């Protein structure tokens, strides 16, 4: 591996505040997004990811204002996702100061959105966010089965789509996505480690960078994710609540033999 592994704090924003929960439930306030972003920039984060987790149309102006204020404070790449439905939404976020834009639910509903965004702004702007979980057959009337054993979910992992997560990542890369933000819904907020099987499965099928997300809890969790094929490691609560620092994570990766910035 020649490229440096990126360490990316994720800010889940709800009504203008950073929040964090377990499996997207029982959310706790984690602070002001602009203040946190500036602190992470100073601490050596390689990029920042903002996810507007409520993303109703009424909240969009709040998001644009936060992006504008954050872009004035930080000098590292900023990815913004949540509620992006059109090429025009991407344009507005880029004008507000985002460097990259994440798409999820709208691309599942209309995959052509991926190629439209890539064609207009370039693949480097487009991050496909995949909320994946292991298939469940808890509903006997509609057991979910996919070829890989992983399915795409929406609405914070609460809604099943029945779409194969690995096949979806592969198709999105073919349509022009520049990166895959791979969120394990099973691991999210648990601090039990990244889903290495999921990372390996996606890495085997896509030629674009994979960002591992969901499950980081201790320093020993990060290097295995990179070993499994992640180009970047994303975490939220361990950074927000002071369990780990960006510097500690980078040191642990360096000690494991991976290049970091």
PDB file of N, CA and C in Angstrom, residues 205-254:
ATOM      1  N   UNK A 205     -14.476  -6.394  -4.627  1.00  0.00           N
ATOM      2  CA  UNK A 205     -15.353  -6.116  -5.769  1.00  0.00           C
ATOM      3  C   UNK A 205     -15.239  -4.704  -6.334  1.00  0.00           C
ATOM      4  N   UNK A 206     -14.629  -3.767  -5.596  1.00  0.00           N
ATOM      5  CA  UNK A 206     -14.589  -2.393  -6.099  1.00  0.00           C
ATOM      6  C   UNK A 206     -13.153  -1.893  -6.203  1.00  0.00           C
ATOM      7  N   UNK A 207     -12.852  -1.119  -7.269  1.00  0.00           N
ATOM      8  CA  UNK A 207     -11.503  -0.585  -7.458  1.00  0.00           C
ATOM      9  C   UNK A 207     -11.287   0.775  -6.814  1.00  0.00           C
ATOM     10  N   UNK A 208     -12.333   1.344  -6.234  1.00  0.00           N
ATOM     11  CA  UNK A 208     -12.239   2.694  -5.671  1.00  0.00           C
ATOM     12  C   UNK A 208     -11.985   2.618  -4.160  1.00  0.00           C
ATOM     13  N   UNK A 209     -11.535   3.721  -3.540  1.00  0.00           N
ATOM     14  CA  UNK A 209     -11.256   3.695  -2.100  1.00  0.00           C
ATOM     15  C   UNK A 209     -12.474   3.316  -1.261  1.00  0.00           C
ATOM     16  N   UNK A 210     -12.200   2.558  -0.201  1.00  0.00           N
ATOM     17  CA  UNK A 210     -13.231   2.133   0.747  1.00  0.00           C
ATOM     18  C   UNK A 210     -12.924   2.752   2.111  1.00  0.00           C
ATOM     19  N   UNK A 211     -13.926   3.445   2.674  1.00  0.00           N
ATOM     20  CA  UNK A 211     -13.813   4.039   4.005  1.00  0.00           C
ATOM     21  C   UNK A 211     -14.578   3.142   4.971  1.00  0.00           C
ATOM     22  N   UNK A 212     -13.890   2.577   5.954  1.00  0.00           N
ATOM     23  CA  UNK A 212     -14.540   1.698   6.927  1.00  0.00           C
ATOM     24  C   UNK A 212     -15.202   2.521   8.012  1.00  0.00           C
ATOM     25  N   UNK A 213     -16.440   2.177   8.334  1.00  0.00           N
ATOM     26  CA  UNK A 213     -17.201   2.917   9.334  1.00  0.00           C
ATOM     27  C   UNK A 213     -18.046   1.966  10.163  1.00  0.00           C
ATOM     28  N   UNK A 214     -18.118   2.243  11.458  1.00  0.00           N
ATOM     29  CA  UNK A 214     -18.983   1.469  12.343  1.00  0.00           C
ATOM     30  C   UNK A 214     -18.223   0.476  13.189  1.00  0.00           C
ATOM     31  N   UNK A 215     -18.152   0.734  14.496  1.00  0.00           N
ATOM     32  CA  UNK A 215     -17.611  -0.264  15.408  1.00  0.00           C
ATOM     33  C   UNK A 215     -16.304   0.058  16.092  1.00  0.00           C
ATOM     34  N   UNK A 216     -15.636   1.162  15.712  1.00  0.00           N
ATOM     35  CA  UNK A 216     -14.348   1.479  16.330  1.00  0.00           C
ATOM     36  C   UNK A 216     -14.526   1.734  17.824  1.00  0.00           C
ATOM     37  N   UNK A 217     -13.724   1.031  18.643  1.00  0.00           N
ATOM     38  CA  UNK A 217     -13.840   1.214  20.078  1.00  0.00           C
ATOM     39  C   UNK A 217     -12.516   1.329  20.801  1.00  0.00           C
ATOM     40  N   UNK A 218     -11.452   0.776  20.187  1.00  0.00           N
ATOM     41  CA  UNK A 218     -10.132   0.809  20.822  1.00  0.00           C
ATOM     42  C   UNK A 218      -9.067   0.877  19.740  1.00  0.00           C
ATOM     43  N   UNK A 219      -7.855   1.208  20.129  1.00  0.00           N
ATOM     44  CA  UNK A 219      -6.774   1.382  19.155  1.00  0.00           C
ATOM     45  C   UNK A 219      -6.552   0.131  18.313  1.00  0.00           C
ATOM     46  N   UNK A 220      -6.721  -1.024  18.924  1.00  0.00           N
ATOM     47  CA  UNK A 220      -6.463  -2.280  18.215  1.00  0.00           C
ATOM     48  C   UNK A 220      -7.485  -2.560  17.110  1.00  0.00           C
ATOM     49  N   UNK A 221      -8.549  -1.768  17.026  1.00  0.00           N
ATOM     50  CA  UNK A 221      -9.572  -2.012  16.000  1.00  0.00           C
ATOM     51  C   UNK A 221      -9.192  -1.461  14.625  1.00  0.00           C
ATOM     52  N   UNK A 222      -8.294  -0.480  14.577  1.00  0.00           N
ATOM     53  CA  UNK A 222      -8.084   0.257  13.328  1.00  0.00           C
ATOM     54  C   UNK A 222      -7.218  -0.492  12.317  1.00  0.00           C
ATOM     55  N   UNK A 223      -6.084  -1.024  12.752  1.00  0.00           N
ATOM     56  CA  UNK A 223      -5.195  -1.714  11.816  1.00  0.00           C
ATOM     57  C   UNK A 223      -5.862  -2.908  11.131  1.00  0.00           C
ATOM     58  N   UNK A 224      -6.656  -3.738  11.828  1.00  0.00           N
ATOM     59  CA  UNK A 224      -7.322  -4.839  11.136  1.00  0.00           C
ATOM     60  C   UNK A 224      -8.255  -4.381  10.015  1.00  0.00           C
ATOM     61  N   UNK A 225      -8.876  -3.219  10.201  1.00  0.00           N
ATOM     62  CA  UNK A 225      -9.753  -2.702   9.132  1.00  0.00           C
ATOM     63  C   UNK A 225      -8.940  -2.385   7.885  1.00  0.00           C
ATOM     64  N   UNK A 226      -7.749  -1.815   8.085  1.00  0.00           N
ATOM     65  CA  UNK A 226      -6.872  -1.510   6.949  1.00  0.00           C
ATOM     66  C   UNK A 226      -6.371  -2.809   6.324  1.00  0.00           C
ATOM     67  N   UNK A 227      -6.014  -3.759   7.155  1.00  0.00           N
ATOM     68  CA  UNK A 227      -5.568  -5.061   6.667  1.00  0.00           C
ATOM     69  C   UNK A 227      -6.655  -5.747   5.836  1.00  0.00           C
ATOM     70  N   UNK A 228      -7.918  -5.523   6.223  1.00  0.00           N
ATOM     71  CA  UNK A 228      -9.041  -6.121   5.503  1.00  0.00           C
ATOM     72  C   UNK A 228      -9.313  -5.429   4.171  1.00  0.00           C
ATOM     73  N   UNK A 229      -8.709  -4.226   3.982  1.00  0.00           N
ATOM     74  CA  UNK A 229      -8.857  -3.562   2.698  1.00  0.00           C
ATOM     75  C   UNK A 229      -9.331  -2.130   2.729  1.00  0.00           C
ATOM     76  N   UNK A 230      -9.503  -1.562   3.927  1.00  0.00           N
ATOM     77  CA  UNK A 230      -9.954  -0.171   4.007  1.00  0.00           C
ATOM     78  C   UNK A 230      -8.817   0.784   3.661  1.00  0.00           C
ATOM     79  N   UNK A 231      -9.143   1.823   2.901  1.00  0.00           N
ATOM     80  CA  UNK A 231      -8.187   2.889   2.574  1.00  0.00           C
ATOM     81  C   UNK A 231      -8.234   4.014   3.597  1.00  0.00           C
ATOM     82  N   UNK A 232      -9.332   4.060   4.356  1.00  0.00           N
ATOM     83  CA  UNK A 232      -9.519   5.083   5.382  1.00  0.00           C
ATOM     84  C   UNK A 232     -10.353   4.485   6.497  1.00  0.00           C
ATOM     85  N   UNK A 233     -10.163   5.003   7.707  1.00  0.00           N
ATOM     86  CA  UNK A 233     -10.942   4.545   8.859  1.00  0.00           C
ATOM     87  C   UNK A 233     -11.697   5.733   9.433  1.00  0.00           C
ATOM     88  N   UNK A 234     -12.985   5.541   9.621  1.00  0.00           N
ATOM     89  CA  UNK A 234     -13.855   6.603  10.115  1.00  0.00           C
ATOM     90  C   UNK A 234     -14.378   6.206  11.491  1.00  0.00           C
ATOM     91  N   UNK A 235     -14.450   7.165  12.395  1.00  0.00           N
ATOM     92  CA  UNK A 235     -14.990   6.904  13.729  1.00  0.00           C
ATOM     93  C   UNK A 235     -15.660   8.156  14.243  1.00  0.00           C
ATOM     94  N   UNK A 236     -16.528   7.967  15.234  1.00  0.00           N
ATOM     95  CA  UNK A 236     -17.284   9.094  15.776  1.00  0.00           C
ATOM     96  C   UNK A 236     -17.160   9.166  17.292  1.00  0.00           C
ATOM     97  N   UNK A 237     -17.892   8.291  17.990  1.00  0.00           N
ATOM     98  CA  UNK A 237     -18.005   8.449  19.445  1.00  0.00           C
ATOM     99  C   UNK A 237     -16.670   8.344  20.165  1.00  0.00           C
ATOM    100  N   UNK A 238     -15.757   7.490  19.699  1.00  0.00           N
ATOM    101  CA  UNK A 238     -14.465   7.365  20.405  1.00  0.00           C
ATOM    102  C   UNK A 238     -13.675   8.669  20.362  1.00  0.00           C
ATOM    103  N   UNK A 239     -13.899   9.458  19.303  1.00  0.00           N
ATOM    104  CA  UNK A 239     -13.246  10.773  19.221  1.00  0.00           C
ATOM    105  C   UNK A 239     -14.043  11.826  19.983  1.00  0.00           C
ATOM    106  N   UNK A 240     -15.370  11.852  19.789  1.00  0.00           N
ATOM    107  CA  UNK A 240     -16.192  12.912  20.388  1.00  0.00           C
ATOM    108  C   UNK A 240     -16.113  12.913  21.908  1.00  0.00           C
ATOM    109  N   UNK A 241     -16.078  11.715  22.506  1.00  0.00           N
ATOM    110  CA  UNK A 241     -16.135  11.624  23.965  1.00  0.00           C
ATOM    111  C   UNK A 241     -14.760  11.389  24.590  1.00  0.00           C
ATOM    112  N   UNK A 242     -13.709  11.585  23.787  1.00  0.00           N
ATOM    113  CA  UNK A 242     -12.366  11.602  24.323  1.00  0.00           C
ATOM    114  C   UNK A 242     -11.745  10.251  24.638  1.00  0.00           C
ATOM    115  N   UNK A 243     -12.352   9.155  24.164  1.00  0.00           N
ATOM    116  CA  UNK A 243     -11.771   7.832  24.422  1.00  0.00           C
ATOM    117  C   UNK A 243     -10.423   7.676  23.716  1.00  0.00           C
ATOM    118  N   UNK A 244     -10.358   8.171  22.490  1.00  0.00           N
ATOM    119  CA  UNK A 244      -9.142   8.078  21.684  1.00  0.00           C
ATOM    120  C   UNK A 244      -8.894   9.414  21.003  1.00  0.00           C
ATOM    121  N   UNK A 245      -7.629   9.665  20.646  1.00  0.00           N
ATOM    122  CA  UNK A 245      -7.299  10.866  19.875  1.00  0.00           C
ATOM    123  C   UNK A 245      -6.879  10.477  18.463  1.00  0.00           C
ATOM    124  N   UNK A 246      -6.956  11.449  17.562  1.00  0.00           N
ATOM    125  CA  UNK A 246      -6.493  11.221  16.189  1.00  0.00           C
ATOM    126  C   UNK A 246      -5.032  10.773  16.200  1.00  0.00           C
ATOM    127  N   UNK A 247      -4.221  11.443  17.021  1.00  0.00           N
ATOM    128  CA  UNK A 247      -2.799  11.119  17.086  1.00  0.00           C
ATOM    129  C   UNK A 247      -2.543   9.701  17.552  1.00  0.00           C
ATOM    130  N   UNK A 248      -3.309   9.236  18.517  1.00  0.00           N
ATOM    131  CA  UNK A 248      -3.144   7.864  19.005  1.00  0.00           C
ATOM    132  C   UNK A 248      -3.484   6.848  17.920  1.00  0.00           C
ATOM    133  N   UNK A 249      -4.546   7.115  17.168  1.00  0.00           N
ATOM    134  CA  UNK A 249      -4.938   6.196  16.094  1.00  0.00           C
ATOM    135  C   UNK A 249      -3.857   6.154  15.016  1.00  0.00           C
ATOM    136  N   UNK A 250      -3.347   7.321  14.649  1.00  0.00           N
ATOM    137  CA  UNK A 250      -2.292   7.359  13.624  1.00  0.00           C
ATOM    138  C   UNK A 250      -1.034   6.636  14.106  1.00  0.00           C
ATOM    139  N   UNK A 251      -0.703   6.810  15.373  1.00  0.00           N
ATOM    140  CA  UNK A 251       0.475   6.129  15.924  1.00  0.00           C
ATOM    141  C   UNK A 251       0.282   4.610  15.877  1.00  0.00           C
ATOM    142  N   UNK A 252      -0.922   4.152  16.211  1.00  0.00           N
ATOM    143  CA  UNK A 252      -1.182   2.708  16.209  1.00  0.00           C
ATOM    144  C   UNK A 252      -1.092   2.139  14.796  1.00  0.00           C
ATOM    145  N   UNK A 253      -1.554   2.902  13.809  1.00  0.00           N
ATOM    146  CA  UNK A 253      -1.461   2.459  12.412  1.00  0.00           C
ATOM    147  C   UNK A 253      -0.006   2.434  11.951  1.00  0.00           C
ATOM    148  N   UNK A 254       0.733   3.461  12.337  1.00  0.00           N
ATOM    149  CA  UNK A 254       2.158   3.527  11.983  1.00  0.00           C
ATOM    150  C   UNK A 254       2.906   2.342  12.598  1.00  0.00           C
TER     151      UNK A 254
END
